[in-house]
XYZ file of C-alpha atoms in Angstrom:
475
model
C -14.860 27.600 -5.700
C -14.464 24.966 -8.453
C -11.835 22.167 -7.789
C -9.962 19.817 -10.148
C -8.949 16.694 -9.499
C -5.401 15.830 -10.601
C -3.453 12.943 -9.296
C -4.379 9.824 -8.073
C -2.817 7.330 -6.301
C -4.144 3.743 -6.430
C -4.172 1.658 -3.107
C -6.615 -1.273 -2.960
C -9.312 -2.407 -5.220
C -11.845 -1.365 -2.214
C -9.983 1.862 -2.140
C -9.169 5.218 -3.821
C -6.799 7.980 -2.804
C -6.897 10.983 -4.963
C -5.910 14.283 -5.085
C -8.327 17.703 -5.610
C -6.492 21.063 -6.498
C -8.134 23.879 -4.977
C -8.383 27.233 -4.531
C -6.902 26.454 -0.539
C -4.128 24.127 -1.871
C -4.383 20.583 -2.903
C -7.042 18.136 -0.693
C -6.146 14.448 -0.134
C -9.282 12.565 -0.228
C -9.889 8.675 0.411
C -12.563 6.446 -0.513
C -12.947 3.008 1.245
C -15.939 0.734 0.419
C -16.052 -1.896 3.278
C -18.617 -4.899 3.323
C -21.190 -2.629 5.692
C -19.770 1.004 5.098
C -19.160 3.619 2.612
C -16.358 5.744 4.349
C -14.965 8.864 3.027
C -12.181 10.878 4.508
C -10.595 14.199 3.643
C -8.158 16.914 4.961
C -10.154 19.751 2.826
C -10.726 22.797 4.660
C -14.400 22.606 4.017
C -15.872 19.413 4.499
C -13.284 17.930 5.769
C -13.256 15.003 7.975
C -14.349 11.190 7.807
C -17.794 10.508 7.284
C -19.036 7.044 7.454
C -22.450 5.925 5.735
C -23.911 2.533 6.457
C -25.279 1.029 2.937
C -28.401 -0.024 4.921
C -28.718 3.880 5.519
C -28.546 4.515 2.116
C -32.172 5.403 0.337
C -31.336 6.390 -3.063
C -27.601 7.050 -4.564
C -25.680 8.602 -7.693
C -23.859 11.264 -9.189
C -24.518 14.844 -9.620
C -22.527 16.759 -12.350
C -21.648 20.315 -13.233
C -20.389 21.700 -16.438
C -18.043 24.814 -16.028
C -18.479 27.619 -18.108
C -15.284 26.579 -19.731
C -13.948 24.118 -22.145
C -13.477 23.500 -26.206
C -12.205 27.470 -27.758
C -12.047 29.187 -24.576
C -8.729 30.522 -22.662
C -7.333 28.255 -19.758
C -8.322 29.443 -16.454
C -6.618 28.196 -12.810
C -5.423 25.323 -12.340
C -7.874 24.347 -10.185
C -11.064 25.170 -12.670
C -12.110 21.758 -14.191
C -14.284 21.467 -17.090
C -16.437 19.079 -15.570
C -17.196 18.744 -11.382
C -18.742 15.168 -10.357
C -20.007 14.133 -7.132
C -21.439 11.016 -5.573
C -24.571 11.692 -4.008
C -26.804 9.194 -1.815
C -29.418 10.681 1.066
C -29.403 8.886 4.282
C -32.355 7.788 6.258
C -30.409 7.823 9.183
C -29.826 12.099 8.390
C -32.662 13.744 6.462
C -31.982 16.716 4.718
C -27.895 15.691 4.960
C -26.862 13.841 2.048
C -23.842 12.693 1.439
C -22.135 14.312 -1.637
C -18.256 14.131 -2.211
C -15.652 14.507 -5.024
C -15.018 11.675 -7.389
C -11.691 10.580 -8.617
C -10.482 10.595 -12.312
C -11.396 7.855 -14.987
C -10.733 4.942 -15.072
C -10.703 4.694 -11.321
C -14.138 6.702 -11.030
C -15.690 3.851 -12.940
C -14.143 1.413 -10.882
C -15.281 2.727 -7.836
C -18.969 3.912 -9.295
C -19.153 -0.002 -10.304
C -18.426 -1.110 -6.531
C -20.560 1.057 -5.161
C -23.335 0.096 -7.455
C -22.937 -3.146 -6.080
C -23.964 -2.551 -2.647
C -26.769 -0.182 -3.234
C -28.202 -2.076 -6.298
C -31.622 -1.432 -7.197
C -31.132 1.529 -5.499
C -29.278 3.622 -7.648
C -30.416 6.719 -9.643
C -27.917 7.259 -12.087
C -25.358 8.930 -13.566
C -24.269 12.313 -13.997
C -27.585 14.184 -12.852
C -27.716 17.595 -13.454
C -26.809 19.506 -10.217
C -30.008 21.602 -10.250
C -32.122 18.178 -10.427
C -29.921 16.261 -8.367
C -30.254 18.821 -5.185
C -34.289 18.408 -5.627
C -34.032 14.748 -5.849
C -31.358 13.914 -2.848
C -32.046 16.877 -0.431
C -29.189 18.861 -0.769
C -30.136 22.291 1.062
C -30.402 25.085 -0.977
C -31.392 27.771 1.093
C -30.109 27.979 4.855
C -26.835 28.027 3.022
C -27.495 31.607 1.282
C -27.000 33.220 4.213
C -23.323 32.165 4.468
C -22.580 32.619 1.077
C -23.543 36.383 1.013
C -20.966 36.383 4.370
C -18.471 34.876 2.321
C -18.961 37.398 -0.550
C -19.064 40.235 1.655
C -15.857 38.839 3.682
C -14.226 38.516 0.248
C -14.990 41.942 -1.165
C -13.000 43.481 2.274
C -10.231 41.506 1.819
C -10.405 42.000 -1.936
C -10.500 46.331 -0.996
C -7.806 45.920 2.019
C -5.163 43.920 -0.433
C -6.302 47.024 -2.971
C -4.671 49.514 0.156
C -1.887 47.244 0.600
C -0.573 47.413 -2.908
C -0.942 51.155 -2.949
C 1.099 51.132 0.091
C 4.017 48.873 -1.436
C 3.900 51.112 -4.684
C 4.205 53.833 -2.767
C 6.478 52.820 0.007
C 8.122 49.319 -1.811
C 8.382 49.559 -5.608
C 11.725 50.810 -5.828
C 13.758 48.818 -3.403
C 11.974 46.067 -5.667
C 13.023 47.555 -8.587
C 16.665 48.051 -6.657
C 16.439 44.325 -6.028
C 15.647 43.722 -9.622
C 17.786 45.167 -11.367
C 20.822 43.426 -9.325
C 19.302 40.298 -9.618
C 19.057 40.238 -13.284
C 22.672 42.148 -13.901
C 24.209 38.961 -11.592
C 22.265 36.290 -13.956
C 23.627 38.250 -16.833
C 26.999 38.049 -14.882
C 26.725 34.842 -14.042
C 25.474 33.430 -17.381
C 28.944 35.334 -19.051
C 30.963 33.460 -16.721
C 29.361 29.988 -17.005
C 30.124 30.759 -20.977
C 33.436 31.131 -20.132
C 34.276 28.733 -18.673
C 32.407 26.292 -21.155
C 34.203 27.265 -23.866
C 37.765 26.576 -21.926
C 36.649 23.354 -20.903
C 37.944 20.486 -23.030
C 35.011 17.711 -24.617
C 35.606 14.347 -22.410
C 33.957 11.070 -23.723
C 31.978 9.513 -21.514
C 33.966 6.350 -21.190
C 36.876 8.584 -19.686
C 34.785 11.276 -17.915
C 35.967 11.970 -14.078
C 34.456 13.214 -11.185
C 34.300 16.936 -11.078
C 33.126 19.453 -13.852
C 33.119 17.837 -17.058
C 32.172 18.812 -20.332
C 30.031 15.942 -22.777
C 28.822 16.392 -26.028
C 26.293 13.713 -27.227
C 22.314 12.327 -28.135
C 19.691 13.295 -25.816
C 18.254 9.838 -24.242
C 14.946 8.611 -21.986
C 13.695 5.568 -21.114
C 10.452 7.304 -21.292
C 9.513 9.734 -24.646
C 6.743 11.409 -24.993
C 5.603 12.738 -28.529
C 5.504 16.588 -28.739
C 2.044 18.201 -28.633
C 3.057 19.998 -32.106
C 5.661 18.281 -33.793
C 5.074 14.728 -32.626
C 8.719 14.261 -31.999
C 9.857 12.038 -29.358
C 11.007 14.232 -26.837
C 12.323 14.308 -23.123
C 9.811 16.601 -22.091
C 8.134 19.436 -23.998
C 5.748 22.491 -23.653
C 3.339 23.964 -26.102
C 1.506 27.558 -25.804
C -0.712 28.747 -28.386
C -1.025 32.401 -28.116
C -3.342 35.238 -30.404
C -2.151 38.753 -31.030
C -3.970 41.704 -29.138
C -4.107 44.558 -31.154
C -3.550 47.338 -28.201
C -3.208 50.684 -30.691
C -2.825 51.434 -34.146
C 0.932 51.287 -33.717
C 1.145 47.429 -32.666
C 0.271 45.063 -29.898
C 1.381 41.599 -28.234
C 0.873 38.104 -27.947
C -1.955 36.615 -24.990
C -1.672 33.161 -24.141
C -4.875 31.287 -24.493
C -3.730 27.715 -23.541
C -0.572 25.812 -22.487
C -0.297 21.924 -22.580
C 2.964 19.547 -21.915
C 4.388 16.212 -21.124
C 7.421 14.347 -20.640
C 9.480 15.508 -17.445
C 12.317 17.355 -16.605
C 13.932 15.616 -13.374
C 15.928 13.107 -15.263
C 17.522 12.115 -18.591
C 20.838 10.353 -19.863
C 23.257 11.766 -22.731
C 24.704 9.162 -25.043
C 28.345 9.166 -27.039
C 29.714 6.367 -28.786
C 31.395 5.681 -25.852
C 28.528 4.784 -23.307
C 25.469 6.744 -21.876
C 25.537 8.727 -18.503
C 22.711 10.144 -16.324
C 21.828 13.509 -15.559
C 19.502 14.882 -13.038
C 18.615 18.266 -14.044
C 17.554 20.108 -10.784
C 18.601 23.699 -11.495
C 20.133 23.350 -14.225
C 20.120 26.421 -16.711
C 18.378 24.640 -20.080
C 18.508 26.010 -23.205
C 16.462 24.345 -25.246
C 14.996 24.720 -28.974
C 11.794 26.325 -29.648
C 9.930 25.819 -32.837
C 6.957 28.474 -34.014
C 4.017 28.545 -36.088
C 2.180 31.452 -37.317
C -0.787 31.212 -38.998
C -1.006 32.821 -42.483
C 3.178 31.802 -42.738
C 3.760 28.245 -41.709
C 1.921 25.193 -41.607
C 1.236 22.987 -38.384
C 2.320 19.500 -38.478
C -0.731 17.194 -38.274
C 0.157 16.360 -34.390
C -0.324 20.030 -33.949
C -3.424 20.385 -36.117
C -4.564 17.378 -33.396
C -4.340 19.342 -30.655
C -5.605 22.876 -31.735
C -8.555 20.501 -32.353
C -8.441 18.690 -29.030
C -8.389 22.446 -28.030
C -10.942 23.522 -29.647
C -9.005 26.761 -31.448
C -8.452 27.202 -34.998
C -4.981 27.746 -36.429
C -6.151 30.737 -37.892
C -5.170 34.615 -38.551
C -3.690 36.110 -35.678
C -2.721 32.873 -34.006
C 0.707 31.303 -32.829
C 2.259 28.146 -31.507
C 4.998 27.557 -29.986
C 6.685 24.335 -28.854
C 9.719 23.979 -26.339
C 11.444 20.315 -26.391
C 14.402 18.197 -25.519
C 14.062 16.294 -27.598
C 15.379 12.722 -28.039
C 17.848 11.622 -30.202
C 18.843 15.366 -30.972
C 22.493 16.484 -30.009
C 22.803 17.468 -26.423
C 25.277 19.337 -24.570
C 25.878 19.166 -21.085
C 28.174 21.196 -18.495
C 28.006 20.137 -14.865
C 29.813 18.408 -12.302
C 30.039 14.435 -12.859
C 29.834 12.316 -9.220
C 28.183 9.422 -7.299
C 24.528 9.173 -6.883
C 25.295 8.434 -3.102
C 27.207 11.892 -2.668
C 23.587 13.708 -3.699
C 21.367 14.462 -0.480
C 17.918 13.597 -0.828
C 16.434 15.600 1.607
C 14.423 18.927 0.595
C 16.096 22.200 0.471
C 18.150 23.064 4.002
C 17.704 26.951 5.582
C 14.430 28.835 6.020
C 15.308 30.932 3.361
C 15.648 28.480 0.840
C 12.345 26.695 2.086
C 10.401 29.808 1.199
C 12.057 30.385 -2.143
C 10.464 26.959 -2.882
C 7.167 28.083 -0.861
C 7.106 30.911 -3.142
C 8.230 29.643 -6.756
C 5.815 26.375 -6.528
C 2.859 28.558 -5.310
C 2.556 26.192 -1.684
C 2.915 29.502 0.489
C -0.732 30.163 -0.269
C -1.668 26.215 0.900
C 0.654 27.093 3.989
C -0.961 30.387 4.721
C -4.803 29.399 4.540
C -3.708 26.497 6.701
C -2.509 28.525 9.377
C -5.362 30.775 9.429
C -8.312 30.611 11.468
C -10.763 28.570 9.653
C -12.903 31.389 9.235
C -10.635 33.468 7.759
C -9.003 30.558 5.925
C -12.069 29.988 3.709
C -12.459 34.013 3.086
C -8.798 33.517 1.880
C -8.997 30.643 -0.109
C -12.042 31.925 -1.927
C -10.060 34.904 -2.222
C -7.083 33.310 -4.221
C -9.719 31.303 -5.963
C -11.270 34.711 -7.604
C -7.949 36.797 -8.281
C -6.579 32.643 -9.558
C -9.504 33.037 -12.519
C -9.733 37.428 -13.058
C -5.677 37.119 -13.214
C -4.776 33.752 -14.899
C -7.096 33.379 -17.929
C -5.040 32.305 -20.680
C -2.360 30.898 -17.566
C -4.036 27.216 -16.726
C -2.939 24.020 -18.546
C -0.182 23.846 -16.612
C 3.613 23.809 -17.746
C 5.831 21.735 -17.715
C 7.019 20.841 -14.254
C 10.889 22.751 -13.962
C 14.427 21.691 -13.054
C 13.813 23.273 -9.751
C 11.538 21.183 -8.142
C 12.958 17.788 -9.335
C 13.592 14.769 -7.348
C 17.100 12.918 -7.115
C 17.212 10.329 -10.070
C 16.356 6.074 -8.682
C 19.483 4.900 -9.470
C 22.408 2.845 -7.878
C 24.071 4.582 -5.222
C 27.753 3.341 -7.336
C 25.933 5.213 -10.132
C 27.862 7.973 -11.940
C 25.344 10.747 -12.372
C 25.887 14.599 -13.553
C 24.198 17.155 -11.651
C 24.458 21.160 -10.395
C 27.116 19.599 -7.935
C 27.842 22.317 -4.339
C 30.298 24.262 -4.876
C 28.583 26.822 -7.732
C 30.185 25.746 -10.546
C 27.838 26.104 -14.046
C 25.321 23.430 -15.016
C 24.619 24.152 -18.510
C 22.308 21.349 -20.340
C 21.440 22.163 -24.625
C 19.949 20.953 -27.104
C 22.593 22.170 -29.476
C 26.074 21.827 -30.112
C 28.527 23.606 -27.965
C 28.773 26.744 -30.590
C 25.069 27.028 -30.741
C 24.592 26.544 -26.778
C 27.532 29.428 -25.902
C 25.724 31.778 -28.689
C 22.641 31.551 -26.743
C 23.896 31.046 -23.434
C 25.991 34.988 -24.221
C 22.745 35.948 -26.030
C 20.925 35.687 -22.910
C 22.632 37.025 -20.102
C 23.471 40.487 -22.746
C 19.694 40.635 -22.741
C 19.390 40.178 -18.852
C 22.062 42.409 -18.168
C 20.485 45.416 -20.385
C 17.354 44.758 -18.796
C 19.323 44.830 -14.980
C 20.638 48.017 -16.209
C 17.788 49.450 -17.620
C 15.658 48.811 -14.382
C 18.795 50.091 -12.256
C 18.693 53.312 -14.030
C 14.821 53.685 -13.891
C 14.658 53.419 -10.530
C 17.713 55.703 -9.747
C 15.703 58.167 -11.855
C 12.487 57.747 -9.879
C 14.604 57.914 -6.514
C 16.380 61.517 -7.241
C 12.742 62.589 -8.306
C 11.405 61.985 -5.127
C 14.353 63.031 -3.161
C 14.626 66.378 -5.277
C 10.583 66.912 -4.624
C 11.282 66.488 -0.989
């Protein structure tokens, strides 16, 4: 399956550590050029390993590229789809027929490490950016004994693709409605909840921050960071921000409903500091319930900022009928309210999140569960998997890629002095409540939400007790 290569992590000027996204979770990968070696090493479930490749071995060397059926005006697939896949490729006269080809990292450390390794293999080197087809011909890469395995693969695929099929019959069947049971209560106690946090927010007095003590506090001021980023639409400095640009599916003559085609952000959302005239304090915003301002543009109503015309551009979609945007932001400078529980940055725990059960809520919300399962698989049946995830990632999530904004929940404690005074969620369940508004506008929407999850907790509740004395009366 495709792969994408997203972060990077610098070491050495003789050596790159990057990291791939794939299909089977995200692959560490290392490059280290030494005086007499190329050495490559990788914990990908597929060529994974360390391989080792005298330059004296080397005959010929370069890079093969692919271009994805994707790019400029079309959806967003997985996260792991790239536009673009480039390898470096060099055949061995030490292994005929087994060249070496591996992933390259991101610009600008690709061309740091193409110009090293151009250096040892001088005269040597092919080029740049072959096409795939060509390159294969020209290194060796085999292109036949492999067909075999790939129509295994496929075939694997297509049983596991008809036995998941049975399996979600059997949990409609047998599963939907203590789901829906499940549901429905969870939404009714966020609608709960979120009445209650309101509550008490508007019985707690405003503190300034000069005179704020430890426990809940309430703070009303500017939204600060000591790292902006312009929004993708609006341009405005902002704490973090999140753009979607959606079209409208006509389903029927009587209406239809917005598809996302793309999704782009920046800024973050583990840490920011609110400001009154009185001084600044820190916040670190793991689970905290945000409430932030969105902005829309429809074509044919409103016009998009020239930031935003930018990007449609970048994107490659025109800002035309049928088409919306829509930008999320904190953004900075703007007022900011805040709700939480004010104490020491020593008193936080850095570790991850305690109990098996919470380890697999976080398995499950950040997607790692599928990383953790393949891994624990048989390797056969991990790569059937992975491919698996890979093909129901593209079929399911066009329109889903460009990934969001990274939330609240995953955040990491903020670098600050342990003496710090920081606001967080705090242990005991009290509210953490952090808007872009003043405290009017952020109660308004704080109540409007939780009516709206309530009557939908309700509304499931009742379906499902419906669908329950059906099938007990049938019986």
């Amino acid at each position: 399956m495709p792969e994408s290569v997203d972060h990077l992590e610098p070491v050495g000027p003789a050596r790159w550590t990057f990291i791939t996204r794939t299909p089977a979770g995200d692959v560490r990968a290392t490059y280290h050029l030494t005086a007499a070696t190329l050495e490559f090493d990788s914990d990908a479930l597929v060529d994974g390993g360390h391989v080792s490749v005298p330059w004296n071995t080397i005959v010929e060397a370069g890079t093969a590229g692919l271009d994805m059926p994707v790019g400029r005006g079309a959806p967003d697939l997985g996260r792991f789809v790239a536009g673009q896949i480039e390898w470096l490729v060099a055949s061995r006269a030490d292994a005929p027929g087994k060249p070496f080809m591996r992933p390259l990292p991101p610009s600008p450390e690709r061309d740091a490490l193409m110009a090293t390794v151009r250096e040892h293999v001088g005269a040597r080197w092919a080029g740049e950016r072959i096409p795939l087809l060509e390159a294969g011909q020209r290194f060796g890469i085999p292109s036949g004994g492999e067909n075999l395995e790939a129509a295994a693969i496929v075939a694997g695929v297509l049983a596991l693709l008809a036995l998941l099929l049975i399996l979600l019959l059997l949990a409609v069947r047998f599963f939907l409605l203590p789901a829906g049971f499940a549901l429905g209560i969870w939404l009714c106690r966020k609608g709960l909840t979120g009445r209650r946090d309101a509550f008490t927010a508007a019985h707690t007095p405003t503190a300034r921050v000069s005179s704020a003590t430890n426990g809940l506090i309430e703070i009303e001021g500017l939204a600060r960071t000591g790292q902006p980023s312009p929004a993708g639409v609006s341009g405005r400095p902002s704490v973090w921000w999140d753009v979607t640009v959606e079209a409208w599916s006509k389903q029927s003559d009587s209406g239809g409903t917005w598809r996302q085609l793309a999704a782009r952000h920046g800024g973050t959302m583990d840490y920011m500091e609110v400001e009154d005239p009185t001084g600044r304090l820190s916040m670190w915003l793991k689970d905290a319930n945000l409430l932030a301002h969105e902005e829309s543009w429809e074509a044919g109503r409103d016009t998009l900022p020239s930031s935003g015309a930018e990007l449609m551009a970048q994107l490659g979609f025109s800002f035309g009928p049928h088409v919306r945007v829509r930008e999320a932001r904190m953004e900075v400078g703007a007022p900011v309210y805040v709700l939480g529980t004010l104490d020491r940055r020593r008193t936080i725990p850095d570790r991850g999140p305690d109990g098996m059960a919470a380890r697999i809520v976080t398995q499950i919300r950040t997607g790692q569960w599928q990383t953790t399962l393949v891994r624990n698989l048989p390797r056969p049946v991990g790569m059937l998997v992975a491919v698996l995830f890979g093909f129901l990632g593209i079929v399911l999530g066009v329109g889903r890629g460009g990934e969001r904004v990274k939330g609240p929940q995953d955040s990491a404690p903020p670098d600050i002095p342990p003496d710090a005074l920081v606001v967080w969620k705090g242990r005991t369940g009290r509210p953490f409540i952090v808007s872009n508004g003043r405290e009017a506008q952020a109660l308004a929407q704080l109540r409007s939400r939780s009516l709206y999850q309530c009557a939908g907790g309700i509304a499931v509740l009742g379906y499902c007790a419906y669908e329950l004395i059906r099938l007990l009366w049938r019986t």
